[in-house]
Tab-separated table of C-alpha atoms in Angstrom:
chain	number	residue	atom	x	y	z
I	1041	MET	CA	65.673	98.256	1.511
I	1042	HIS	CA	64.535	102.148	-0.207
I	1043	ARG	CA	66.820	101.813	-2.464
I	1044	VAL	CA	65.160	104.456	-4.941
I	1045	LEU	CA	68.170	107.012	-4.711
I	1046	GLU	CA	69.835	105.742	-7.583
I	1047	ASP	CA	66.955	107.291	-10.450
I	1048	PRO	CA	68.734	111.135	-9.552
I	1049	GLU	CA	70.607	110.560	-12.604
I	1050	GLN	CA	67.935	110.011	-14.641
I	1051	TYR	CA	66.613	112.802	-14.682
I	1052	PRO	CA	69.008	114.694	-17.182
I	1053	ILE	CA	65.798	114.816	-20.146
I	1054	SER	CA	64.191	117.039	-18.627
I	1055	LEU	CA	67.165	119.582	-19.887
I	1056	LYS	CA	64.970	119.046	-22.723
I	1057	PHE	CA	62.929	121.383	-21.246
I	1058	GLY	CA	64.825	122.917	-19.944
I	1059	TRP	CA	64.202	123.136	-16.733
I	1060	PRO	CA	65.632	124.465	-13.761
I	1061	LYS	CA	68.351	121.416	-12.795
I	1062	LEU	CA	67.405	119.671	-9.296
I	1063	SER	CA	70.042	120.251	-6.693
I	1064	THR	CA	70.592	116.038	-5.426
I	1065	ASN	CA	68.328	116.486	-2.297
I	1066	GLU	CA	65.897	117.634	-4.306
I	1067	LYS	CA	66.378	114.561	-6.580
I	1068	ILE	CA	66.184	112.548	-3.473
I	1069	PHE	CA	63.773	114.108	-2.064
I	1070	LEU	CA	61.367	114.100	-5.351
I	1071	ALA	CA	62.010	110.205	-5.092
I	1072	SER	CA	61.374	109.809	-1.427
I	1073	MET	CA	57.501	110.977	-2.428
I	1074	PHE	CA	57.659	109.019	-5.703
I	1075	TYR	CA	57.898	105.441	-3.668
I	1076	PRO	CA	54.590	105.481	-0.959
I	1077	LEU	CA	53.111	106.198	-4.771
I	1078	PHE	CA	54.138	103.016	-6.290
I	1079	ALA	CA	52.960	100.497	-2.789
I	1080	ILE	CA	50.086	102.510	-2.916
I	1081	ALA	CA	49.441	102.011	-6.628
I	1082	SER	CA	50.439	98.699	-5.604
I	1083	GLN	CA	47.999	97.739	-3.286
I	1084	LEU	CA	45.029	99.282	-4.572
I	1085	SER	CA	45.238	96.628	-7.183
I	1086	PRO	CA	41.953	94.727	-7.554
I	1087	GLU	CA	43.938	91.904	-8.701
I	1088	PRO	CA	47.075	89.961	-6.446
I	1089	ARG	CA	50.548	90.224	-7.161
I	1090	SER	CA	50.266	94.044	-9.184
I	1091	SER	CA	53.710	95.839	-10.285
I	1092	GLY	CA	53.611	99.319	-9.146
I	1093	ILE	CA	53.212	102.658	-11.566
I	1094	GLN	CA	55.042	101.918	-14.463
I	1095	VAL	CA	53.766	104.723	-16.469
I	1096	LEU	CA	52.544	107.977	-15.575
I	1097	GLU	CA	50.277	111.041	-17.288
I	1098	THR	CA	49.555	113.493	-17.398
I	1099	ALA	CA	49.072	116.656	-19.858
I	1100	SER	CA	52.311	117.764	-20.580
I	1101	TYR	CA	54.966	114.742	-19.692
I	1102	GLN	CA	55.261	110.962	-19.201
I	1103	LEU	CA	57.231	109.437	-16.134
I	1104	HIS	CA	58.192	106.065	-16.244
I	1105	CYS	CA	59.663	103.748	-13.733
I	1106	PHE	CA	61.095	100.676	-14.248
I	1107	GLN	CA	62.055	98.207	-10.747
I	1108	THR	CA	64.066	94.931	-10.688
I	1109	LEU	CA	63.220	92.601	-8.924
I	1110	THR	CA	66.026	93.690	-5.978
I	1111	GLY	CA	63.816	97.019	-5.650
I	1112	VAL	CA	65.905	99.401	-7.274
I	1113	LYS	CA	63.601	101.613	-9.647
I	1114	PHE	CA	64.129	104.020	-13.125
I	1115	LEU	CA	62.455	106.784	-12.727
I	1116	ALA	CA	62.528	108.695	-16.106
I	1117	VAL	CA	60.212	111.672	-17.422
I	1118	VAL	CA	59.671	111.483	-20.754
I	1119	ASP	CA	57.370	113.865	-23.549
I	1120	PRO	CA	54.325	111.723	-24.007
I	1121	ARG	CA	55.619	111.041	-27.587
I	1122	GLN	CA	59.006	109.654	-26.688
I	1123	THR	CA	59.010	105.820	-27.749
I	1124	GLY	CA	61.694	103.366	-26.658
I	1125	VAL	CA	61.583	104.364	-22.817
I	1126	GLU	CA	61.752	100.920	-21.460
I	1127	ALA	CA	64.349	99.860	-23.041
I	1128	LEU	CA	66.120	102.691	-21.825
I	1129	LEU	CA	64.709	102.192	-18.961
I	1130	ARG	CA	66.599	98.423	-19.164
I	1131	ARG	CA	70.319	99.740	-21.059
I	1132	LEU	CA	70.103	102.098	-17.635
I	1133	HIS	CA	69.816	98.849	-15.085
I	1134	GLU	CA	72.757	97.872	-17.313
I	1135	LEU	CA	75.304	100.678	-16.794
I	1136	TYR	CA	74.257	101.151	-13.387
I	1137	ALA	CA	75.464	97.563	-12.521
I	1138	ASP	CA	78.684	97.890	-15.258
I	1139	PHE	CA	79.619	102.131	-13.716
I	1140	ALA	CA	78.187	102.569	-10.538
I	1141	LEU	CA	77.846	98.138	-9.225
I	1142	LYS	CA	81.938	97.820	-10.758
I	1143	ASN	CA	83.329	100.794	-9.290
I	1144	PRO	CA	84.968	100.234	-5.982
I	1145	PHE	CA	84.656	103.479	-4.790
I	1146	TYR	CA	81.188	103.590	-5.566
I	1147	SER	CA	78.511	102.585	-1.997
I	1148	LEU	CA	75.662	101.183	-2.825
I	1149	GLU	CA	72.780	103.404	-1.450
I	1150	MET	CA	73.908	106.490	-2.329
I	1151	PRO	CA	73.976	108.565	-5.091
I	1152	ILE	CA	75.788	107.721	-8.384
I	1153	ARG	CA	78.921	110.195	-8.579
I	1154	CYS	CA	80.379	108.204	-11.344
I	1155	GLU	CA	82.386	109.705	-13.977
I	1156	LEU	CA	81.912	106.500	-16.404
I	1157	PHE	CA	78.304	105.484	-15.750
I	1158	ASP	CA	77.852	109.865	-16.111
I	1159	THR	CA	79.111	109.360	-20.121
I	1160	HIS	CA	77.156	106.619	-20.993
I	1161	VAL	CA	73.974	107.118	-19.480
I	1162	ARG	CA	74.637	110.893	-21.100
I	1163	SER	CA	74.596	108.679	-24.260
I	1164	ALA	CA	71.986	106.542	-23.955
I	1165	LEU	CA	69.908	109.543	-23.994
I	1166	GLU	CA	70.909	110.744	-26.599
I	1167	SER	CA	70.480	107.618	-28.787
I	1168	ALA	CA	66.731	107.924	-27.269
I	1169	GLU	CA	66.144	111.000	-28.736
I	1170	LYS	CA	66.519	110.471	-31.626
I	1171	LEU	CA	65.302	107.261	-31.890
I	1172	GLY	CA	62.589	108.584	-30.408
I	1173	VAL	CA	61.830	111.389	-33.039
I	1174	ALA	CA	62.784	109.820	-35.769
I	1175	ASN	CA	59.031	106.759	-34.711
I	1176	VAL	CA	57.481	109.888	-34.438
Y	699	MET	CA	88.409	55.364	7.611
Y	700	MET	CA	88.565	59.123	6.538
Y	701	SER	CA	92.422	59.118	6.973
Y	702	SER	CA	93.867	56.818	4.261
Y	703	LYS	CA	91.587	60.139	1.686
Y	704	SER	CA	95.483	60.776	0.273
Y	705	LYS	CA	95.339	64.191	-1.730
Y	706	PRO	CA	96.201	64.562	-5.228
Y	707	SER	CA	99.223	66.230	-6.460
Y	708	ILE	CA	99.274	68.993	-8.107
Y	709	LEU	CA	101.787	68.311	-9.784
Y	710	ASP	CA	99.945	65.214	-11.924
Y	711	ARG	CA	96.851	67.133	-13.757
Y	712	PRO	CA	98.549	68.455	-16.674
Y	713	LEU	CA	98.525	72.254	-17.727
Y	714	SER	CA	95.801	74.167	-19.517
Y	715	ARG	CA	96.060	74.315	-22.556
Y	716	GLY	CA	94.670	77.874	-20.913
Y	717	LYS	CA	92.160	78.351	-22.903
Y	718	SER	CA	88.951	78.664	-20.994
Y	719	GLU	CA	87.481	82.463	-20.152
Y	720	VAL	CA	85.243	83.423	-17.566
Y	721	SER	CA	83.122	86.670	-17.488
Y	722	LEU	CA	84.467	90.379	-17.622
Y	723	SER	CA	81.217	91.686	-15.215
Y	724	LEU	CA	82.233	88.550	-12.894
Y	725	PHE	CA	85.877	89.394	-13.024
Y	726	ALA	CA	85.360	93.246	-12.703
Y	727	LEU	CA	83.890	92.782	-9.424
Y	728	LEU	CA	86.363	90.630	-7.580
Y	729	PHE	CA	89.230	93.194	-8.396
Y	730	ALA	CA	87.251	96.321	-7.019
Y	731	GLU	CA	86.172	94.439	-3.826
Y	732	ILE	CA	90.678	93.730	-3.907
Y	733	VAL	CA	90.756	97.385	-4.768
Y	734	HIS	CA	88.225	98.580	-1.648
Y	735	TYR	CA	89.597	95.597	0.273
Y	736	THR	CA	93.389	97.238	-0.222
Y	737	HIS	CA	91.939	100.912	-0.180
Y	738	ASN	CA	90.395	100.626	3.588
Y	739	ARG	CA	93.940	98.803	4.468
Y	740	VAL	CA	95.975	102.181	3.684
Y	741	GLN	CA	96.968	105.583	3.788
Y	742	SER	CA	97.708	106.903	0.917
Y	743	VAL	CA	97.161	107.457	-2.865
Y	744	SER	CA	100.680	106.232	-3.328
Y	745	GLU	CA	100.603	102.896	-0.913
Y	746	LEU	CA	97.684	102.043	-2.750
Y	747	GLN	CA	99.090	101.758	-5.981
Y	748	ASN	CA	102.165	100.189	-4.386
Y	749	ARG	CA	99.805	97.214	-3.140
Y	750	LEU	CA	98.061	97.213	-5.941
Y	751	SER	CA	101.396	97.023	-8.171
Y	752	GLU	CA	102.487	94.057	-6.003
Y	753	MET	CA	99.545	92.020	-6.817
Y	754	GLY	CA	99.586	91.977	-9.691
Y	755	TYR	CA	103.007	91.155	-9.482
Y	756	GLN	CA	102.143	88.195	-8.063
Y	757	VAL	CA	100.285	87.281	-11.518
Y	758	GLY	CA	102.808	88.530	-14.175
Y	759	ILE	CA	105.341	86.349	-13.034
Y	760	ARG	CA	103.158	83.336	-12.940
Y	761	MET	CA	101.837	84.183	-16.335
Y	762	LEU	CA	104.833	84.530	-17.606
Y	763	ASP	CA	105.838	80.932	-16.338
Y	764	LEU	CA	102.755	79.727	-18.382
Y	765	ILE	CA	102.947	82.116	-21.709
Y	766	VAL	CA	106.806	81.040	-22.111
Y	767	VAL	CA	105.920	76.726	-21.188
Y	768	ARG	CA	103.289	76.229	-23.435
Y	769	GLU	CA	103.872	79.537	-26.694
Y	770	ARG	CA	107.910	80.032	-26.185
Y	771	ASN	CA	108.926	76.227	-25.693
Y	772	LEU	CA	111.250	77.733	-22.843
Y	773	LYS	CA	112.587	80.735	-24.752
Y	774	ARG	CA	112.403	83.956	-23.140
Y	775	GLU	CA	113.570	87.191	-25.033
Y	776	THR	CA	116.773	88.659	-24.596
Y	777	LYS	CA	116.786	92.157	-26.076
Y	778	ILE	CA	115.404	95.272	-24.151
Y	779	LEU	CA	112.879	95.926	-27.638
Y	780	ASN	CA	111.698	91.693	-27.874
Y	781	ILE	CA	110.584	91.381	-24.737
Y	782	LEU	CA	108.862	95.046	-24.563
Y	783	LEU	CA	107.333	93.962	-27.878
Y	784	PHE	CA	106.573	90.475	-26.296
Y	785	ILE	CA	105.559	92.331	-23.553
Y	786	LYS	CA	103.117	94.132	-26.399
Y	787	GLY	CA	101.753	92.120	-28.163
Y	788	THR	CA	101.889	87.824	-27.421
Y	789	PHE	CA	101.554	88.769	-23.064
Y	790	TRP	CA	99.012	92.083	-24.254
Y	791	LYS	CA	96.999	89.405	-25.964
Y	792	THR	CA	97.056	86.282	-24.110
Y	793	LEU	CA	95.204	88.510	-21.168
Y	794	PHE	CA	93.632	90.618	-22.467
Y	795	GLY	CA	92.445	90.283	-25.122
Y	796	LYS	CA	94.075	91.834	-27.670
Y	797	GLU	CA	98.152	93.447	-27.852
Y	798	ALA	CA	98.468	97.194	-26.020
Y	799	ASP	CA	97.870	100.277	-28.215
Y	800	LYS	CA	101.192	101.642	-28.474
Y	801	LEU	CA	105.229	101.584	-27.691
Y	802	GLU	CA	107.461	104.448	-27.449
Y	803	HIS	CA	110.644	105.282	-26.626
Y	804	ALA	CA	111.659	108.775	-24.951
Y	805	ASN	CA	113.779	110.709	-27.017
Y	806	ASP	CA	115.314	112.039	-23.950
Y	807	ASP	CA	116.148	108.731	-21.478
Y	808	GLN	CA	117.671	106.228	-23.349
Y	809	ARG	CA	116.062	103.831	-20.263
Y	810	MET	CA	112.829	105.243	-20.645
Y	811	TYR	CA	109.931	103.077	-22.118
Y	812	TYR	CA	105.595	103.439	-22.457
Y	813	ILE	CA	103.828	100.905	-23.065
Y	814	ILE	CA	100.076	103.122	-24.209
Y	815	GLU	CA	97.227	101.772	-23.114
Y	816	LYS	CA	94.315	103.603	-23.977
Y	817	GLU	CA	91.364	101.487	-22.683
Y	818	PRO	CA	93.223	98.842	-20.443
Y	819	LEU	CA	90.585	96.637	-19.306
Y	820	VAL	CA	91.110	96.529	-15.484
Y	821	ASN	CA	89.478	99.820	-15.891
Y	822	THR	CA	86.883	99.036	-16.946
Y	823	PHE	CA	84.424	100.287	-15.501
Y	824	ILE	CA	86.281	102.539	-12.538
Y	825	SER	CA	85.174	106.406	-12.158
Y	826	VAL	CA	88.166	107.772	-9.777
Y	827	PRO	CA	86.749	109.428	-6.999
Y	828	LYS	CA	88.051	113.788	-7.229
Y	829	ASP	CA	90.082	113.958	-5.153
Y	830	LYS	CA	91.477	110.634	-5.757
Y	831	GLY	CA	92.841	112.497	-9.156
Y	832	SER	CA	96.421	110.471	-9.840
Y	833	LEU	CA	94.989	106.905	-8.890
Y	834	ASN	CA	95.377	104.991	-11.404
Y	835	CYS	CA	93.557	101.304	-10.419
Y	836	ALA	CA	95.994	100.206	-13.788
Y	837	ALA	CA	98.941	100.132	-11.185
Y	838	TYR	CA	98.048	96.022	-11.032
Y	839	VAL	CA	99.233	95.817	-14.588
Y	840	ALA	CA	102.436	97.912	-14.303
Y	841	GLY	CA	103.354	95.337	-11.865
Y	842	MET	CA	102.517	92.468	-13.892
Y	843	ILE	CA	104.488	94.146	-16.097
Y	844	GLU	CA	107.720	94.820	-14.112
Y	845	ALA	CA	106.799	90.709	-13.256
Y	846	VAL	CA	107.188	89.869	-16.654
Y	847	LEU	CA	111.251	92.203	-17.303
Y	848	CYS	CA	112.523	90.995	-13.756
Y	849	GLY	CA	111.533	87.860	-14.135
Y	850	SER	CA	113.048	87.700	-17.567
Y	851	ASN	CA	116.262	89.131	-15.928
Y	852	PHE	CA	115.554	92.922	-17.193
Y	853	PRO	CA	115.449	94.422	-13.722
Y	854	ALA	CA	112.947	97.874	-14.243
Y	855	LYS	CA	110.231	99.387	-11.770
Y	856	VAL	CA	107.243	100.420	-14.216
Y	857	THR	CA	104.725	103.007	-13.217
Y	858	ALA	CA	100.708	103.669	-14.718
Y	859	HIS	CA	99.765	106.805	-15.037
Y	860	TRP	CA	97.050	109.268	-16.704
Y	861	HIS	CA	98.482	110.045	-20.317
Y	862	LYS	CA	96.719	108.861	-23.494
Y	863	GLY	CA	94.683	106.582	-21.135
Y	864	THR	CA	96.708	104.598	-19.987
Y	865	THR	CA	101.016	105.361	-19.885
Y	866	PHE	CA	102.886	102.837	-18.428
Y	867	MET	CA	106.711	103.468	-17.591
Y	868	VAL	CA	108.782	101.495	-18.087
Y	869	ARG	CA	112.138	102.890	-16.498
Y	870	PHE	CA	114.771	99.687	-16.979
Y	871	GLU	CA	117.604	99.465	-14.545
Y	872	SER	CA	121.355	100.841	-16.901
Y	873	SER	CA	122.951	97.886	-16.420
Y	874	VAL	CA	119.945	96.408	-18.710
Y	875	LEU	CA	121.203	99.039	-21.378
Y	876	ALA	CA	125.355	98.593	-20.966
Y	877	ARG	CA	123.894	94.132	-21.499
Y	878	ASP	CA	121.653	94.729	-25.024
Y	879	ALA	CA	124.271	97.291	-25.764
Y	880	GLN	CA	127.251	94.279	-25.503
Y	881	VAL	CA	124.349	92.249	-27.249
Y	882	ASP	CA	124.800	94.409	-30.426
Y	883	THR	CA	128.398	94.967	-30.814
Y	884	ARG	CA	128.003	90.738	-31.050
L	1281	MET	CA	63.859	94.394	-27.967
L	1282	ASN	CA	67.451	93.524	-27.504
L	1283	ARG	CA	69.043	92.616	-24.995
L	1284	SER	CA	72.600	93.534	-24.741
L	1285	VAL	CA	73.499	88.915	-23.512
L	1286	ASP	CA	77.247	89.912	-22.815
L	1287	PRO	CA	79.693	89.047	-24.921
L	1288	LYS	CA	82.421	90.610	-22.345
L	1289	LYS	CA	85.083	87.231	-21.151
L	1290	VAL	CA	88.314	87.565	-20.543
L	1291	ASN	CA	91.348	85.109	-20.100
L	1292	SER	CA	90.188	82.423	-16.729
L	1293	GLU	CA	93.629	82.828	-15.548
L	1294	LEU	CA	94.230	85.967	-15.438
L	1295	PHE	CA	90.628	85.360	-13.219
L	1296	THR	CA	92.372	82.495	-11.028
L	1297	LEU	CA	95.757	84.610	-10.023
L	1298	THR	CA	94.184	87.277	-9.026
L	1299	TYR	CA	92.157	85.304	-6.979
L	1300	GLY	CA	94.877	83.309	-5.632
L	1301	ALA	CA	97.231	86.968	-5.627
L	1302	LEU	CA	94.084	88.250	-3.658
L	1303	VAL	CA	94.573	85.054	-0.827
L	1304	VAL	CA	98.125	85.665	-0.685
L	1305	GLN	CA	97.326	89.041	0.483
L	1306	LEU	CA	94.595	88.168	2.845
L	1307	LEU	CA	97.220	85.185	4.737
L	1308	ASN	CA	100.201	87.999	5.250
L	1309	ASP	CA	97.072	90.889	5.950
L	1310	LEU	CA	95.516	88.635	8.875
L	1311	GLU	CA	96.332	86.318	11.406
L	1312	SER	CA	94.944	82.915	11.471
L	1313	VAL	CA	93.401	81.101	8.401
L	1314	GLU	CA	90.311	80.920	10.380
L	1315	ASP	CA	90.466	84.881	9.193
L	1316	VAL	CA	90.783	85.624	5.842
L	1317	ASN	CA	87.749	82.203	5.293
L	1318	LYS	CA	85.673	84.380	6.646
L	1319	HIS	CA	87.353	87.465	5.375
L	1320	LEU	CA	86.724	85.338	1.599
L	1321	ASP	CA	82.873	84.590	2.232
L	1322	ARG	CA	82.380	88.776	2.840
L	1323	MET	CA	83.916	89.018	-0.289
L	1324	GLY	CA	82.705	86.592	-1.840
L	1325	TYR	CA	78.754	88.093	-0.759
L	1326	ASN	CA	79.845	92.334	-1.605
L	1327	ILE	CA	79.903	90.404	-4.784
L	1328	GLY	CA	76.627	87.895	-5.120
L	1329	VAL	CA	75.023	91.564	-4.009
L	1330	ARG	CA	76.506	92.849	-7.514
L	1331	LEU	CA	76.152	90.006	-9.535
L	1332	VAL	CA	72.465	89.946	-9.513
L	1333	GLU	CA	72.003	92.799	-10.655
L	1334	ASP	CA	73.883	92.482	-13.943
L	1335	PHE	CA	72.588	88.993	-13.851
L	1336	ILE	CA	68.577	90.078	-13.891
L	1337	ALA	CA	69.793	93.415	-16.686
L	1338	ARG	CA	71.429	90.669	-19.016
L	1339	SER	CA	69.500	87.383	-18.799
L	1340	SER	CA	66.193	88.702	-18.190
L	1341	ALA	CA	65.386	86.255	-15.805
L	1342	ASP	CA	61.551	86.445	-13.924
L	1343	LYS	CA	61.019	85.842	-10.329
L	1344	CYS	CA	61.254	82.460	-9.406
L	1345	TYR	CA	58.648	81.212	-7.321
L	1346	ASP	CA	60.560	77.998	-5.614
L	1347	LEU	CA	63.191	76.473	-4.637
L	1348	ARG	CA	64.258	74.563	-7.815
L	1349	GLU	CA	63.983	78.167	-9.930
L	1350	THR	CA	66.234	79.162	-8.097
L	1351	ALA	CA	68.578	76.430	-8.495
L	1352	ASP	CA	68.739	76.392	-12.476
L	1353	LYS	CA	69.543	80.501	-11.692
L	1354	LEU	CA	72.390	79.928	-9.897
L	1355	GLN	CA	73.647	77.238	-11.929
L	1356	ALA	CA	73.014	79.715	-14.876
L	1357	ALA	CA	75.262	82.218	-13.013
L	1358	PHE	CA	77.691	79.931	-12.405
L	1359	ARG	CA	77.614	79.014	-16.877
L	1360	MET	CA	77.385	83.264	-17.348
L	1361	TYR	CA	80.064	83.327	-14.952
L	1362	LEU	CA	82.131	81.107	-14.300
L	1363	GLY	CA	82.125	79.049	-17.522
L	1364	ILE	CA	81.634	76.177	-15.418
L	1365	SER	CA	78.182	73.632	-15.500
L	1366	PRO	CA	77.460	72.330	-12.150
L	1367	SER	CA	74.874	69.195	-12.366
L	1368	ILE	CA	71.758	70.242	-9.721
L	1369	ALA	CA	72.426	66.540	-7.316
L	1370	ASN	CA	71.214	65.846	-3.841
L	1371	TRP	CA	67.936	67.830	-3.167
L	1372	ALA	CA	66.644	67.110	0.748
L	1373	PRO	CA	63.791	65.359	0.872
L	1374	ALA	CA	61.719	67.630	2.218
L	1375	GLY	CA	62.952	70.321	-0.780
L	1376	ASP	CA	65.295	72.925	0.772
L	1377	GLU	CA	68.374	72.366	0.447
L	1378	PHE	CA	70.268	71.314	-2.820
L	1379	SER	CA	73.777	71.155	-3.840
L	1380	LEU	CA	75.376	72.819	-7.114
L	1381	MET	CA	78.377	69.525	-8.137
L	1382	ILE	CA	81.414	71.765	-9.170
L	1383	ASP	CA	83.388	68.965	-11.048
L	1384	THR	CA	85.970	71.489	-12.349
L	1385	ASN	CA	86.742	75.446	-9.820
L	1386	PRO	CA	88.496	77.133	-11.951
L	1387	LEU	CA	89.310	78.876	-9.010
L	1388	THR	CA	91.281	76.595	-7.775
L	1389	GLU	CA	93.262	75.395	-11.253
L	1390	PHE	CA	96.828	75.970	-10.292
L	1391	VAL	CA	96.025	75.754	-6.377
L	1392	GLU	CA	97.448	73.201	-4.154
L	1393	LEU	CA	96.985	73.680	-0.123
L	1394	PRO	CA	100.658	73.611	1.861
L	1395	ASP	CA	99.949	72.090	5.395
L	1396	THR	CA	99.637	74.798	7.170
L	1397	CYS	CA	96.697	76.304	5.390
L	1398	SER	CA	94.216	72.350	6.029
L	1399	ASN	CA	92.110	74.542	7.561
L	1400	MET	CA	92.070	77.482	5.145
L	1401	ARG	CA	88.627	77.526	2.414
L	1402	TYR	CA	90.044	78.502	-0.121
L	1403	SER	CA	86.559	78.944	-2.406
L	1404	ALA	CA	85.037	80.466	0.033
L	1405	ILE	CA	84.512	83.536	-2.340
L	1406	LEU	CA	81.586	81.846	-3.508
L	1407	PRO	CA	79.583	80.816	-1.029
L	1408	GLY	CA	79.626	84.491	0.425
L	1409	MET	CA	78.429	85.047	-3.462
L	1410	VAL	CA	75.644	82.900	-3.267
L	1411	ARG	CA	73.986	84.290	-0.536
L	1412	GLY	CA	74.391	87.560	-1.775
L	1413	ALA	CA	72.691	87.371	-4.512
L	1414	CYS	CA	70.296	85.422	-3.012
L	1415	GLU	CA	69.231	87.837	-0.608
L	1416	MET	CA	68.688	90.894	-2.890
L	1417	VAL	CA	66.390	88.566	-4.372
L	1418	HIS	CA	64.249	88.436	-0.620
L	1419	LEU	CA	65.801	84.887	-0.301
L	1420	GLU	CA	67.591	84.306	2.664
L	1421	VAL	CA	69.975	81.314	2.063
L	1422	SER	CA	73.320	79.614	3.428
L	1423	SER	CA	75.769	78.037	1.427
L	1424	TRP	CA	79.369	75.498	2.388
L	1425	PHE	CA	81.776	73.362	1.045
L	1426	VAL	CA	80.450	69.503	1.575
L	1427	GLN	CA	82.926	68.176	-0.338
L	1428	ASP	CA	86.074	70.375	-1.893
L	1429	GLN	CA	88.368	68.753	-4.388
L	1430	LEU	CA	92.092	70.364	-2.097
L	1431	ARG	CA	90.700	68.762	-0.007
L	1432	GLY	CA	91.381	65.297	-2.403
L	1433	ASP	CA	87.234	64.685	-2.368
L	1434	PRO	CA	86.662	63.538	-6.065
L	1435	VAL	CA	84.187	66.256	-6.486
L	1436	THR	CA	83.567	70.060	-5.426
L	1437	GLU	CA	80.220	70.702	-4.007
L	1438	LEU	CA	78.322	73.478	-3.154
L	1439	ARG	CA	75.490	73.061	-0.236
L	1440	VAL	CA	72.580	74.940	-0.987
L	1441	LYS	CA	70.210	75.639	2.010
L	1442	PHE	CA	67.411	77.887	2.372
L	1443	ILE	CA	66.428	79.429	5.249
L	1444	LYS	CA	63.213	81.642	4.158
L	1445	ARG	CA	62.021	84.185	2.865
L	1446	LEU	CA	62.995	88.130	3.514
L	1447	GLU	CA	59.377	89.351	3.351
L	1448	ASP	CA	60.651	92.735	4.671
L	1449	SER	CA	62.654	93.233	1.572
L	1450	VAL	CA	60.929	92.697	-1.312
L	1451	PRO	CA	59.504	96.204	-2.475
L	1452	PRO	CA	55.635	96.730	-3.020
L	1453	GLY	CA	54.779	95.465	-6.692
L	1454	GLU	CA	57.216	92.416	-6.583
L	1455	ASP	CA	55.361	89.492	-4.719
């Protein structure tokens, strides 16, 4: 059930900082490191039934995580001033439900290599970026 | 005492008016399962397209009957141009909620027409992997078009291609053109 | 936040006839009606597994804490995806089983089973979907038809039985 693999596509935002693009394997590696952190965060909670990590903050970026009821996680690495990230992640969830899951050539739990998914993610990111800047 | 249960005949039920709808998501997932299933049983892209087209034919021939009964007072078109306009218009609208984008006649081949649809409904969520470059799952729709034409006595072959979105190439048998010319002169 | 409520609908006859074409194809391809039933069930499962993600993304559905809530969600999903509103009925005394009563099943709109297919569960895709969808939200259920209008019953009754919570599949942070 480690369906964290869906997140590799969520990184393009980092392009803004001019980072070198990660390979699919590197993304999967990083995502699988995040998975236990997420679980620990949930276990550390003094209250029962806590969520895992939703936002992780550093001086230079924020990492937002949205987990669906089925356990798929969507991650975004963003500028701390970026707003509307939760809405963006929910939008990505819809795109995943549409352009990955409804594509007969996509196999569950595999990295998403679907052209339409990529195009729609890109345009979701672009509009989020515009909105985010406008709201700062 | 179960044995006396008699099945009501479908012929006793009135024909529905055909206005109900289901979600595109559900249809898309059913279609994806069909493509996936078919893909697993064939060796090549062309075989896959043929099988999708055959299944589409089954749907098209039945839709033709439904539309002709409901909206056409049992009349069918007799001219090539009219049957093509029927497909582009009423047929497309009934099935896909819009008219097809364009209808064109080939310059160099009298028998050839093109029905152009930028984004066929069945392809809404489908990204074709690179190793299957030419595959167009709208072959399913090509089968429907072929059914309407053949079912209306305009024998033709219809195939789906990636061009201006999707172009459905309609190639009529020459007998159809000969007949059309005769109807003209009468 | 304005979540897009899936506005996209298609003509139900396109869906119904497409399903019919699939059933016919399966009958041609497979050895027995029993195999066709199994295949339809499995395809339903595959659809359910994926459809539930669409449902969660578009209905802002929340977690279910008991089977009654699950039943309500299934009812809502039938409305959202098939455009029909089955009623929920015939709860087992233990509260672990219920039925969805379907008046008009869009799948069978144009269908009459020939005698050669009398043991066909034509709509087997539906219980498959229920099973697949529930499994993804960590509920193991079984689902089957108790009554079917195609066999002359007055209503189509889809039974759903809770088996267990799939603890292992519940992701951390979602229990």
